[in-house]
Every structure is written in C-alpha cells, then in structure tokens.
Coordinates of C-alpha atoms and ligand atoms in Angstrom, one line a residue:
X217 CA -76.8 111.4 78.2
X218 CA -76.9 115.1 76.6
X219 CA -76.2 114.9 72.6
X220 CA -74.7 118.4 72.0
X221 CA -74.8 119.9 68.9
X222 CA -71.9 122.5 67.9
X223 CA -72.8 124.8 65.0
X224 CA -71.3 127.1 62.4
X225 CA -72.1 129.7 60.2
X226 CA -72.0 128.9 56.7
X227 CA -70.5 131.6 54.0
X228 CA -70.1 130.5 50.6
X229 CA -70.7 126.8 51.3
X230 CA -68.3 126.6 53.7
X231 CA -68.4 126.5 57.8
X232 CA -67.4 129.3 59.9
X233 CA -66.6 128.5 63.2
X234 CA -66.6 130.9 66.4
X235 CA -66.9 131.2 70.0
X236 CA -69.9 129.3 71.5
X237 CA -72.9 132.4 72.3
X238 CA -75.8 131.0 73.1
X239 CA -77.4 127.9 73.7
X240 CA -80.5 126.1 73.3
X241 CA -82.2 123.1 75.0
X242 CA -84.8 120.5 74.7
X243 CA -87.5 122.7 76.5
X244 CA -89.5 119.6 77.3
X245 CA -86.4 117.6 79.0
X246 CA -83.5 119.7 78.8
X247 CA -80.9 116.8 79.3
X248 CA -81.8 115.6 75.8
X249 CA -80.3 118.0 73.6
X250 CA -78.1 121.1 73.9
X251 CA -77.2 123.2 70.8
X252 CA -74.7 125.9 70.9
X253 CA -73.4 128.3 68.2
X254 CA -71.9 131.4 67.6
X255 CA -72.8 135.1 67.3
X256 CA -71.8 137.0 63.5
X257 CA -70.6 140.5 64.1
X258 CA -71.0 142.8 61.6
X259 CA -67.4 141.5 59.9
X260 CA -69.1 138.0 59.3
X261 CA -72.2 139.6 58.1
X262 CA -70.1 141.9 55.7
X263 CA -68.3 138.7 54.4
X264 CA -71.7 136.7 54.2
X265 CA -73.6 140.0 51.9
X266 CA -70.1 139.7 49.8
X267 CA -70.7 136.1 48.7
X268 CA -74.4 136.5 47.9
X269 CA -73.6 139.1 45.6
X270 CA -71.0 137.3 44.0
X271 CA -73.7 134.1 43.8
X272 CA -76.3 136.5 42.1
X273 CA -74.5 136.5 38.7
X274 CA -73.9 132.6 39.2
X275 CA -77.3 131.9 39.5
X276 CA -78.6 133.7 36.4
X277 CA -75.8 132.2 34.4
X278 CA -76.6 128.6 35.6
X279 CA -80.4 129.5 34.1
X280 CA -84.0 128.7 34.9
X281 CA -83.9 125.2 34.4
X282 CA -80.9 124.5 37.0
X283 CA -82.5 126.7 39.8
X284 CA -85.9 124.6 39.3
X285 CA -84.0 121.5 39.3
X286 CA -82.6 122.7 42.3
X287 CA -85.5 123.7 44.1
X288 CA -87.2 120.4 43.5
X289 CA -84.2 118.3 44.7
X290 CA -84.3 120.3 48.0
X291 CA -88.0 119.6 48.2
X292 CA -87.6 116.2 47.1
X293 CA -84.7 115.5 50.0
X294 CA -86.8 117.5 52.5
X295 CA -89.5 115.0 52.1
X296 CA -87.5 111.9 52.7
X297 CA -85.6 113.0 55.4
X298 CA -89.0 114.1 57.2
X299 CA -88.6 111.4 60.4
X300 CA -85.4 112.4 60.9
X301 CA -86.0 116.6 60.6
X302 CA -89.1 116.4 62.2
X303 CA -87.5 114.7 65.6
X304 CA -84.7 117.4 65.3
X305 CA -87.2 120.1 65.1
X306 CA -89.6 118.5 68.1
X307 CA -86.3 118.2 70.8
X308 CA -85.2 121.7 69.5
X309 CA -88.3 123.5 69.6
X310 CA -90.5 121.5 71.7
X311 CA -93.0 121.3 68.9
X312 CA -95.3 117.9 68.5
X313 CA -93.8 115.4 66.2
X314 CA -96.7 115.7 64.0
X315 CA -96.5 118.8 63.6
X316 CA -92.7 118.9 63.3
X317 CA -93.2 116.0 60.5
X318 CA -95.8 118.1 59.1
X319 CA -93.7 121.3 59.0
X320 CA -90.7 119.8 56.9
X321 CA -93.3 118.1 54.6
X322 CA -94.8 121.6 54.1
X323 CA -91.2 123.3 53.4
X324 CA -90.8 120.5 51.1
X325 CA -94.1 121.4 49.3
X326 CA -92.6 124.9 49.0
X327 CA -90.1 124.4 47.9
X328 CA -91.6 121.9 45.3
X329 CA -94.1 124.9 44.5
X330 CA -91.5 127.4 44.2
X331 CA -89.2 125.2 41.4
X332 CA -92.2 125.4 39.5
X333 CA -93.0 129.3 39.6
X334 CA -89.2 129.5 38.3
X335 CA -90.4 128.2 34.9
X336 CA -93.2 130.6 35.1
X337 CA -92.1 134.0 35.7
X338 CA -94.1 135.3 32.9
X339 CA -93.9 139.1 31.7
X340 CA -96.0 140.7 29.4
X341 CA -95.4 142.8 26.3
X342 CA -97.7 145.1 24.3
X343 CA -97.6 148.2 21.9
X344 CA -96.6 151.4 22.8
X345 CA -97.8 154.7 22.0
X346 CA -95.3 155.4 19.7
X347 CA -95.9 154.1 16.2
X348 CA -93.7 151.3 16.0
X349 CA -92.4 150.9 19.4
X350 CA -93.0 147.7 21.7
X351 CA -93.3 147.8 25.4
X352 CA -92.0 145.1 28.0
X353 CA -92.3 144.3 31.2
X354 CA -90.5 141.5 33.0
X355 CA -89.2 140.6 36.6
X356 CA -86.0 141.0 37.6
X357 CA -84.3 140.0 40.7
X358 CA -83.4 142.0 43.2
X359 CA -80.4 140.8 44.2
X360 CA -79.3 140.0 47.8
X361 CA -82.4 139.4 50.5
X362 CA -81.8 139.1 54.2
X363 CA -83.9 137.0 55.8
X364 CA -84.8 136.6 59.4
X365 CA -86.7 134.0 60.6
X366 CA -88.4 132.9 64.3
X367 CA -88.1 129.8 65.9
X368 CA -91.8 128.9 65.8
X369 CA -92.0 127.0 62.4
X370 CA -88.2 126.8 62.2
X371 CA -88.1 125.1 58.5
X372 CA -91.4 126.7 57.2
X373 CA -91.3 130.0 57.4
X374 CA -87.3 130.2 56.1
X375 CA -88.6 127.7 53.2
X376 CA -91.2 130.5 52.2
X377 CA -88.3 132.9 51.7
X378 CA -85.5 131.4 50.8
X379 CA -87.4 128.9 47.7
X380 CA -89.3 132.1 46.1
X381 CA -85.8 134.3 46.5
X382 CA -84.4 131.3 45.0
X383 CA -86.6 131.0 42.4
X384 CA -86.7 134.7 40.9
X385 CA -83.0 134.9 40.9
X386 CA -82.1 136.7 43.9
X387 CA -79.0 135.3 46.7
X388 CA -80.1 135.0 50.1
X389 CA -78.0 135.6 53.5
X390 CA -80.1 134.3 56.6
X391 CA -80.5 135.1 59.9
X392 CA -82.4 132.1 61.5
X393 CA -83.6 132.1 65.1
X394 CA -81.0 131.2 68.0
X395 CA -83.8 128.8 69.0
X396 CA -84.1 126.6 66.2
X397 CA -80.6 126.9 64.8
X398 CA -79.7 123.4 64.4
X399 CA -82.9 123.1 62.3
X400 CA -81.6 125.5 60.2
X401 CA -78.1 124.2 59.8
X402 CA -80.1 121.0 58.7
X403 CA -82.0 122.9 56.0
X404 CA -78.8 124.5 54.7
X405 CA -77.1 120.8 54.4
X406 CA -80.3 119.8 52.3
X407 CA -79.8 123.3 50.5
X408 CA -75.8 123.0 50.0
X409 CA -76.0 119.4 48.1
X410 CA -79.1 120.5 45.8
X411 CA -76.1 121.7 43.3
X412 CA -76.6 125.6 43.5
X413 CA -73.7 128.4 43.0
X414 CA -72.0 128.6 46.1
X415 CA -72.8 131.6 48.1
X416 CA -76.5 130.8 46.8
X417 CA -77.8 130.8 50.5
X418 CA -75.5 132.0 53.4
X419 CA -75.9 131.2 56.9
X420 CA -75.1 133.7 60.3
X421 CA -76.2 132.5 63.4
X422 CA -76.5 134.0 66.5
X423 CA -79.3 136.3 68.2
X424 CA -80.8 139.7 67.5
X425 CA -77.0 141.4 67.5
X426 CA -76.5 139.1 64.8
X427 CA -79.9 140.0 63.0
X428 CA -79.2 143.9 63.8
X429 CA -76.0 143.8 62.0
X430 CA -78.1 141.6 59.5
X431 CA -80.5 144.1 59.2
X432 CA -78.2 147.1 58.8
X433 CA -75.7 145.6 56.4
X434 CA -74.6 147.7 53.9
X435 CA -75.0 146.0 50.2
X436 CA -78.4 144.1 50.9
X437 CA -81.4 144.6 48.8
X438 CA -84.1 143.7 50.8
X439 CA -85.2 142.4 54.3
X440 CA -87.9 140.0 54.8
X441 CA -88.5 139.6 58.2
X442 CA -91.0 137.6 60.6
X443 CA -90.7 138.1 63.9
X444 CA -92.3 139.7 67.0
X445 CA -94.2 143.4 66.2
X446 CA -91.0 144.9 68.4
X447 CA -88.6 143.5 66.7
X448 CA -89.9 144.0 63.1
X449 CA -90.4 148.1 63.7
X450 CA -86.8 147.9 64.4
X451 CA -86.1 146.1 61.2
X452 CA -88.1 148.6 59.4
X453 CA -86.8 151.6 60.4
X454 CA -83.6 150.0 60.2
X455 CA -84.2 149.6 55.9
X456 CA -86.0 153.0 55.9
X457 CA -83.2 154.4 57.2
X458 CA -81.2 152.7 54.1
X459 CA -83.8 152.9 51.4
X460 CA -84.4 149.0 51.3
X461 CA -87.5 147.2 50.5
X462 CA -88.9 145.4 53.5
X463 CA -91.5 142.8 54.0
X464 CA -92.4 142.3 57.7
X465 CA -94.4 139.6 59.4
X466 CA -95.1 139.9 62.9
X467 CA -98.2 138.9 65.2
X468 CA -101.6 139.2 66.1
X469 CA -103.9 139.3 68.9
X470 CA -106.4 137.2 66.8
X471 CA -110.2 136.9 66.9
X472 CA -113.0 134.3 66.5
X473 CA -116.4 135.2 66.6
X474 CA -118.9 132.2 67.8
X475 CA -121.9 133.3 67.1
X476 CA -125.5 132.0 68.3
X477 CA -126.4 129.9 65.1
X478 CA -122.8 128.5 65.6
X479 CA -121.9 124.2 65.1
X480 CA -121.2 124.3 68.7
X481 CA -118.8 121.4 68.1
X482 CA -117.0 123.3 65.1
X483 CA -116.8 126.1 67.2
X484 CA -115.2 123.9 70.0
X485 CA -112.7 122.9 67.8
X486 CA -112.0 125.8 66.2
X487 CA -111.2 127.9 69.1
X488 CA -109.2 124.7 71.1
X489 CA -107.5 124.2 67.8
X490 CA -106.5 127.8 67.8
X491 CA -105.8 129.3 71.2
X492 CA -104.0 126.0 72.4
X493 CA -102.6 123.7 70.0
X494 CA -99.1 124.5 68.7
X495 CA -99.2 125.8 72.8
X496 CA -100.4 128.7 70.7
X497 CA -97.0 129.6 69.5
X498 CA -98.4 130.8 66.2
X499 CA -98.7 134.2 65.0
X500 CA -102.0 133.2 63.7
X501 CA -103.2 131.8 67.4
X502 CA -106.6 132.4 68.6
X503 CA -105.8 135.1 71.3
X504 CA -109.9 136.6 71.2
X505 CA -112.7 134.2 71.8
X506 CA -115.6 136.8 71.2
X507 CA -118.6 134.5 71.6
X508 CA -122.9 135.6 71.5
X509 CA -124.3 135.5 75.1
X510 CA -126.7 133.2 73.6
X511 CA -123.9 130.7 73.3
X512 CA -121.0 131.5 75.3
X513 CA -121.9 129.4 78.7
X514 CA -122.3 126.5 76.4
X515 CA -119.3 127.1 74.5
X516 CA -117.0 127.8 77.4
X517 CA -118.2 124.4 79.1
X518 CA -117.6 122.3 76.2
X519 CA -114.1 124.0 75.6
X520 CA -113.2 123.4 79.2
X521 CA -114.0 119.8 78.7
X522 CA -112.1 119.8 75.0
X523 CA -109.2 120.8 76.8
X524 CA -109.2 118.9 79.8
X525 CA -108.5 115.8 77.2
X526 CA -105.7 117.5 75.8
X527 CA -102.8 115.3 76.1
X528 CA -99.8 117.6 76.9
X529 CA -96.2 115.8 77.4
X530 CA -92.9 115.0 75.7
X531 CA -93.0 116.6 72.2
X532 CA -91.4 113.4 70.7
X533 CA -94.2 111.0 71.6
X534 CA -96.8 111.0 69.0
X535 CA -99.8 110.5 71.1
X536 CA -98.6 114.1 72.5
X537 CA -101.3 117.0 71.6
X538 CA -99.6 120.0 73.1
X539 CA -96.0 120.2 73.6
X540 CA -94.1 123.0 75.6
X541 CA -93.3 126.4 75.0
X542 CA -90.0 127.0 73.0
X543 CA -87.6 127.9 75.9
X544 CA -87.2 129.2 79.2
X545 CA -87.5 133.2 78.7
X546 CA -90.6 132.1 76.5
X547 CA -92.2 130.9 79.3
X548 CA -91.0 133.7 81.8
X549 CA -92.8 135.9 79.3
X550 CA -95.7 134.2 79.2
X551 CA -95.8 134.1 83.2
X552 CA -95.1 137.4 83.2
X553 CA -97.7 138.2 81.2
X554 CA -100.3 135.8 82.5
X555 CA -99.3 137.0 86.2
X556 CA -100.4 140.7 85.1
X557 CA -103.7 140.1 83.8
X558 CA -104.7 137.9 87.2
X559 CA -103.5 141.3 89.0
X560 CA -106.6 143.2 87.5
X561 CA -108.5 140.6 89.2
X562 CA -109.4 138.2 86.6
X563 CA -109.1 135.1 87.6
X564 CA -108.8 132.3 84.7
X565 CA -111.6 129.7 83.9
X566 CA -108.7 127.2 83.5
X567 CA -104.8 126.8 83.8
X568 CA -102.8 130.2 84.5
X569 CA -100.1 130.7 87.2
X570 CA -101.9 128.8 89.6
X571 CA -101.3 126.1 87.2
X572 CA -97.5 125.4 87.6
X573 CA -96.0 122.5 85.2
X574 CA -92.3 121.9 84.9
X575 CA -89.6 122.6 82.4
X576 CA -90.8 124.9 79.7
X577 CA -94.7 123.7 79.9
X578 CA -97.3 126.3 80.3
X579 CA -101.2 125.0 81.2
X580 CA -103.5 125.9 78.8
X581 CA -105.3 129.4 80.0
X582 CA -108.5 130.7 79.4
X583 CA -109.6 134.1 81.0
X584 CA -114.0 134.8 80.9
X585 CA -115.8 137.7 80.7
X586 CA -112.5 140.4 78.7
X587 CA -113.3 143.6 77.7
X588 CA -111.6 145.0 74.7
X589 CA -109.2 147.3 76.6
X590 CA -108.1 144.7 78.4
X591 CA -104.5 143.4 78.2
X592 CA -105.7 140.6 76.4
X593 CA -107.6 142.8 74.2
X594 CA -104.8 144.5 73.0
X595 CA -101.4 142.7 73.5
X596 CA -100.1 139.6 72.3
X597 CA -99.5 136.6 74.5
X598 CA -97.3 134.1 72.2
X599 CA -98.2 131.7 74.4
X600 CA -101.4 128.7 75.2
X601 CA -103.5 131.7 76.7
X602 CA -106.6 133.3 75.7
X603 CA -109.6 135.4 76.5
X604 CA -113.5 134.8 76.1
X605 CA -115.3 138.5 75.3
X606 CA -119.1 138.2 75.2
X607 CA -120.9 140.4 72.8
X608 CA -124.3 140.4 71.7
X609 CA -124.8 139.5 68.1
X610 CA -123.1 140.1 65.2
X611 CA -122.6 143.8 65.1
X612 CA -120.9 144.0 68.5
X613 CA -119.1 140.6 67.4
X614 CA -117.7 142.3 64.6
X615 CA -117.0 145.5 66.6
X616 CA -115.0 143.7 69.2
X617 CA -113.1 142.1 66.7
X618 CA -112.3 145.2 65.1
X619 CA -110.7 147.3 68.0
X620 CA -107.0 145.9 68.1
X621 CA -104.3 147.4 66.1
X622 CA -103.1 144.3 64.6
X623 CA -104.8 142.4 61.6
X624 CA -103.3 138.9 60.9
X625 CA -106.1 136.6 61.0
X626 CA -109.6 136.4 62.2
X627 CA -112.2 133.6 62.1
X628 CA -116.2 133.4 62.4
X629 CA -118.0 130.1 63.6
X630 CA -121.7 130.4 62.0
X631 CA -124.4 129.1 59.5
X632 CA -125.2 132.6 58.4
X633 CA -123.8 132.5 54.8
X634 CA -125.0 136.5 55.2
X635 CA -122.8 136.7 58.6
X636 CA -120.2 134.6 56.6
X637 CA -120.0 137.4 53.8
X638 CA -120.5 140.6 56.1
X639 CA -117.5 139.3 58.3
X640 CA -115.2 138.7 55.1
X641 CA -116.0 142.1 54.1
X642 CA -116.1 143.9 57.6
X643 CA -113.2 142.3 59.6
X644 CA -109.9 144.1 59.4
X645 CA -107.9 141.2 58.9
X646 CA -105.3 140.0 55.8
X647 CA -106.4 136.0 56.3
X648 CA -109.9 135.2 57.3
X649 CA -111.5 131.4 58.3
X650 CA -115.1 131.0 58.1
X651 CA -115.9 127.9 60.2
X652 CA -112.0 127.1 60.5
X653 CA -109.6 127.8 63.1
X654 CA -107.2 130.8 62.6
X655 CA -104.4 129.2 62.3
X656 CA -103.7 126.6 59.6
X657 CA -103.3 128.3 56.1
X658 CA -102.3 126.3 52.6
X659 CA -98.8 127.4 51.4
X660 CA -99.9 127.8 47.5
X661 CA -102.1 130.9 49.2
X662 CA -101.1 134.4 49.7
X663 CA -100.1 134.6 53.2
X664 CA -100.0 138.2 55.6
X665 CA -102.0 140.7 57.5
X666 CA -103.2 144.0 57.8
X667 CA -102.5 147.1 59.9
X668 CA -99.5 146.4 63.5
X669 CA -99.4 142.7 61.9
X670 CA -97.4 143.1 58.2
X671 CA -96.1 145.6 56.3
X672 CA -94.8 145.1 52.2
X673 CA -96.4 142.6 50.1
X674 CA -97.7 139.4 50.7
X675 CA -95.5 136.0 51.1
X676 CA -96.4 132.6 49.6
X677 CA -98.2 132.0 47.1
X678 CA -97.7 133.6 43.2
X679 CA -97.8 136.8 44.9
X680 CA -94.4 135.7 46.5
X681 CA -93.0 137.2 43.2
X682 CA -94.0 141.1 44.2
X683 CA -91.4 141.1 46.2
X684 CA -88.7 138.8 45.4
X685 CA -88.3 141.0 41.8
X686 CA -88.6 144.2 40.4
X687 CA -90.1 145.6 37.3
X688 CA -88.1 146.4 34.4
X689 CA -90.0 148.4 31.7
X690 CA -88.3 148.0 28.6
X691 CA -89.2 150.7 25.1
X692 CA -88.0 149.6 22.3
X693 CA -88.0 150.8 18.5
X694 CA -86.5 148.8 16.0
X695 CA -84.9 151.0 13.3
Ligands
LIG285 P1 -89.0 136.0 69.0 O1 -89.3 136.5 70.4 O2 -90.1 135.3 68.4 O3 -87.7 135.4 68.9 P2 -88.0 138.3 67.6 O4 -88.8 139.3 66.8 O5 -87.2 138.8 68.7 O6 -89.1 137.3 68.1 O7 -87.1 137.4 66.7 C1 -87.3 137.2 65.4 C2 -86.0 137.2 64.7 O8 -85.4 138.5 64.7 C3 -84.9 136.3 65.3 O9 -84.1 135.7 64.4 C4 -84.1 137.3 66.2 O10 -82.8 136.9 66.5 C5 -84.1 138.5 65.2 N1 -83.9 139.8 65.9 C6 -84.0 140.1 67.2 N2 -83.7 141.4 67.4 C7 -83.3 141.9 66.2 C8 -83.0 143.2 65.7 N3 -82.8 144.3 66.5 N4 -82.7 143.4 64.4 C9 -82.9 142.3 63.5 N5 -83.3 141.1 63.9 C10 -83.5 140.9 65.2

C-alpha cells in the first residue's frame, strides 16, 4: 500500500496548512511513498520574513550558550534518528541508504561543528591612530537569510545554512526543494524541539513560485542559494535588484585528468566514483573524463568492467550501489539531453537511450572520443552520464580542463607530485582532488567554486562566518 505523506509549512513553530501543489514519489517504486504539500504565495512568505525578524532579537537575548546548546541537541538528535531519516530520504529521493545514512550523519556533524563556532566568533581589537582611541571589530548578524536548497543532499546542504546562520545570530526562512520536502519537514521537527526562539527557522514549501517569492521578499537580508546555474542567475539578479547579499551554489561540468603515470586502479575508481555513483546527481560529479592517449584504452576498458559490477536497484536495499534519478522530469532531462548528444553521431561506449530501465532509473553512460565544444564539454548533465576527451599530456590535459565556464571541482589521477602542484595551481576550479574523486568533500572545509559555478563567499567550514555576519568597526575614546 502507498504511505502518503501530507505536509505543511511551518511559520513561527507552528503548521500552515494549504491546498495540496505538488507531489513527489518514490522514484525507484512509486507505489511506496507519495508526498504532497502546498505552494507559499507571496502572503505566506511575507508572514514567514515577519516571524524571523521578530526571532532575530530572541536569539541574541537567549545568548551564545543557548544557541550552541541548541545546535548540538539538533546534531545530537540527527545522529540517533539516522536509520529512520536516512530510509525517509532513500524512498524520497531515491538516494542509496548508505549514502542517505551517511548524509544525516554528516548534517549532524554540522551542525555539531557549527555549535562550536558559536563559542568562537572571535573579533579583534587594536589601537587606533588617534592617541588614546581603541579600534574593534566584531561580527554581527545579518539578520534574516533565505535559504534555498535542492533536493540532491536534501538534509546536507540545508544543515550547511541553516547551523552557521544559526550559529552567528541570524533567523532563517527556508525554501527546501519540492522533491525532498518531507526530508525537510523531518529536519525542522528535529530543529523545533532543540529549544530555540520560535520563528528561529521557518519553513515554506512549494516549488520555484514559492522560492521566487522567497527570493524577492521584501525584509530579507540575504539569499543563500544552491541550485541549478539557471535558477541561481535568477536569484541573483533577483537580490541585485534589491541590494541583498547573495551566496550562490550551482553546478559544474567537472574534470578529471588521468594522466599516463596514473594508478590505473585509482584512476578507475576515481572516475566510476565520480561520474556514476550518487547516479551522478552531484554538483561535484565527474562530467569530463580527460584521460593521456597513453592510457585512455586501458582506462576506458577497466571502467567499462567497474561499471558493469555496479549493482543498481531499490535505493533501500543496502547492497544497492546506484539508485535512480530523483524523479520523473529528472530523468526526461537527462533523456533529453543524452538523446541530443547521440544526434551528433556519438554513440556511447556504454548505457545511454538505447539503454532503457524502468521508473526513474537511468543506465550509467559513457560517451569516447568528446571534444571540448561538444555538449558534454560545455553543459551540465545532472545525471549518471559522462564523456572521455583524450589529450596528450599534461599541457593539453590541463587545457581541456580549463575551457568550460564553470569551476566547481576538478581532479588529477597521477604520481607526478610536479603534475600534482602545476594542476593545483593551473586548474580553474574552487575544490581540487589529487588522486581522489571529485566529489566527496569534508564539511569542516571551505566548500564552493569558481567562475558560472558560485558566486559570494564560500560555505562550510570557518569561512561560513563571511557571510552569515557583517563587520562592525567600532572607535572608541574614553574621556
Ligand atoms: P533543480 O533542478 O536541482 O531542482 P533548481 O535550481 O530549479 O534546480 O532548484 C533549486 C531550488 O531553487 C529549489 O528549491 C527550487 O524550487 C528553487 N527555485 C526554482 N526556481 C526558482 C526561482 N525562480 N527563484 C528562486 N528559487 C527557485
């Protein structure tokens, strides 16, 4: 039997109920779960902005210690409820249990993180100029953030803006992914019994009308945003428009160079790890395989092997490796997108639309022999799909890599500790993996790109702070 799951939106701690407006199922075997909600308007959203302001004086007055307390309660709580979130998010989204488990225990960790950083907002003071004068700078909040999240790590990615907004003092209203809302409704139950002012974090659901009127609301302070490159130029024009500060994530068309002195095995697993696992539904995916001639047949046979083993099924079953995309226009993208490439006349080494699977399950892809124009040079497939681009050495490696307006992440498979450091200085890239896949980062690490793929400062990390706060620069004279 279908469980269905009926949401709300959540203002000032309590639940706000409205028309059913979308719907999301099980993408692996949609008579498991259906989740519908409603849509805010810009009313709701206007209500939702009202209450965060009115939490922003709460939450100073409750003090550093409370908020810390808090944070670590909802880290604590995220942590033992793991099975049970981790299921929720692998029928929602169709991601692998492991993963799923893995996700919440990583928004635990942040949060965990982030209850710590409370305690340590540390400014600075020193003398002024002026004979007798002291100067100070400290770190204020900024008041009310936005935030609007993607359904691809549906706990994650809100965890690593709602704990450091949290943490410097600020009020968050959320916009979470119409994909992965029940996820989020199960964070904000977590969040709403950790004991903070009410209004602390409000929740609007819907899609991107809801995260439009989101982003446009008058009152907010700042917008922090991950999402698809389309989406987040929208956002940002949206908060230029307004004057307010706005940090955007959006995608990549990563690379990995393999070169000739390469662990071929590494390499292997790198680049399987990258393009397919996750059914490369992560903005740090391998999209560019750019491997030496002197390698490359080698390469591509082993990874066609590597993935042949790949175990690809229900999402819930913990032997599963590769789970399906996250919902039915997903995959008609991805199709879409897959069937346009094969009109140039490539023809893929494996999967691709020959490869039909049921539900919301895409084949692994793998195209031979791109060229850096190419679609798959330059676009983004948020999907289990990549391209193989042979170069010759490292300089055409690293020029390959290079020519694609995004910068996210790139990797480099080699022994060349000289190749290693050339590539960390040469590649146009805000993360960069040396013998590691590109995607997989550590949440205590700054976190964002370069170029089409970010814009503001980082997330994650201590330099989380930059823009959860602003500088106050206090003169003072004693007389
Ligand atoms: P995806 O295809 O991964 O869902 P989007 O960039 O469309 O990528 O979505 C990321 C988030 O942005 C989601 O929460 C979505 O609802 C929201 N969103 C979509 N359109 C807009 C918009 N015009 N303004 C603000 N947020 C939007």
């Amino acid at each position: 039997m279908t469980e269905t799951i009926t949401l709300s939106h959540n203002v000032a701690g309590r639940a706000v109920s409205g028309a059913p407006a979308f719907e999301q199922r099980n993408p692996a075997l949609p008579d498991d779960l259906r989740v519908e909600g409603p849509e805010a308007d810009a009313a709701l959203v206007a209500e939702a902005v009202a209450a965060a302001r009115a939490a922003v004086g709460a939450i100073e007055a409750a003090g550093i210690e409370a908020r810390a307390d808090a944070l670590a309660r909802i880290g604590r709580a995220l942590m033992a409820d793991a099975d049970r979130l981790g299921l929720l998010i692998a029928r929602e989204t169709g991601k692998t249990l492991g993963d799923s488990k893995g996700e919440v225990m990583r928004a635990a960790r942040i949060f965990d993180f982030f209850a710590g950083e409370t305690l340590r907002n540390v400014g600075e003071r020193f003398a002024s100029t002026r004979p007798g004068a002291t100067v100070e700078v400290e770190y204020a909040p900024v008041g009310v953030v936005a935030a609007i999240t993607p359904w691809n790590f549906p706990i994650a990615i809100p965890a690593w803006k709602i704990a450091p907004a949290l943490a410097f003092g600020n009020a968050v209203v959320w916009k979470p992914s119409e994909i992965s809302s029940a996820t989020a409704d199960a964070l904000m139950a977590v969040i709403a019994a950790a004991g903070l002012p009410a209004g602390s974090v409000n929740m609007v659901l819907g899609a991107g009308g809801a995260g439009k009127a989101l982003a446009e609301a008058d009152g907010i302070d700042a917008i922090s945003f991950t999402g698809s490159a389309a989406t987040g130029e929208r956002v940002r024009l949206a908060a230029a428009q307004r004057g307010v500060r706005v940090q955007l994530e959006m995608g990549g068309v990563n690379g990995l160079i393999v070169l000739a002195d390469a662990d071929l095995d590494n390499a292997v697993d790198c680049a399987v790890n990258g393009a397919f696992f996750a059914a490369g539904q992560r903005c740090t995916a391998t999209s560019r395989i750019i491997a030496d001639h002197a390698i490359a047949d080698r390469f591509v046979e082993a990874v066609r092997a590597k993935v042949a083993a790949i175990k690809i099924g229900d999402p819930r079953d913990p032997a599963t490796q590769v789970g399906p995309l996250a919902a039915p226009r997903q995959k008609e993208l991805i199709a879409r997108q897959v069937a346009g490439v094969e009109a140039t006349g490539a023809a893929p080494l494996f999967g691709g639309s020959a490869a039909a699977m049921e539900h919301c399950f895409y084949a692994p892809t793998l195209f031979d022999n791109v060229e850096t124009p190419d679609f798959l040079g330059q676009e983004e497939i948020f999907g289990p799909v990549a391209g193989v681009f042979r170069v010759d050495g490292f300089e055409e490696a690293i020029q390959a890599l290079n020519g694609n307006r995004f910068g996210l992440s790139a990797g480099i498979c080699t022994r060349s500790l000289l190749h290693a450091e050339e590539f960390k200085r040469r590649a146009r890239a805000g993360m960069l993996m040396v013998n590691l896949p590109t995607a997989g980062v550590d949440y205590h690490a700054p976190f964002g790109g370069t170029a089409g793929s970010s814009y503001g400062p980082r997330e994650q990390g201590r330099a989380a702070r930059t823009f959860y706060t602003f500088i106050k620069t206090s003169y003072q004279k004693p007389l």
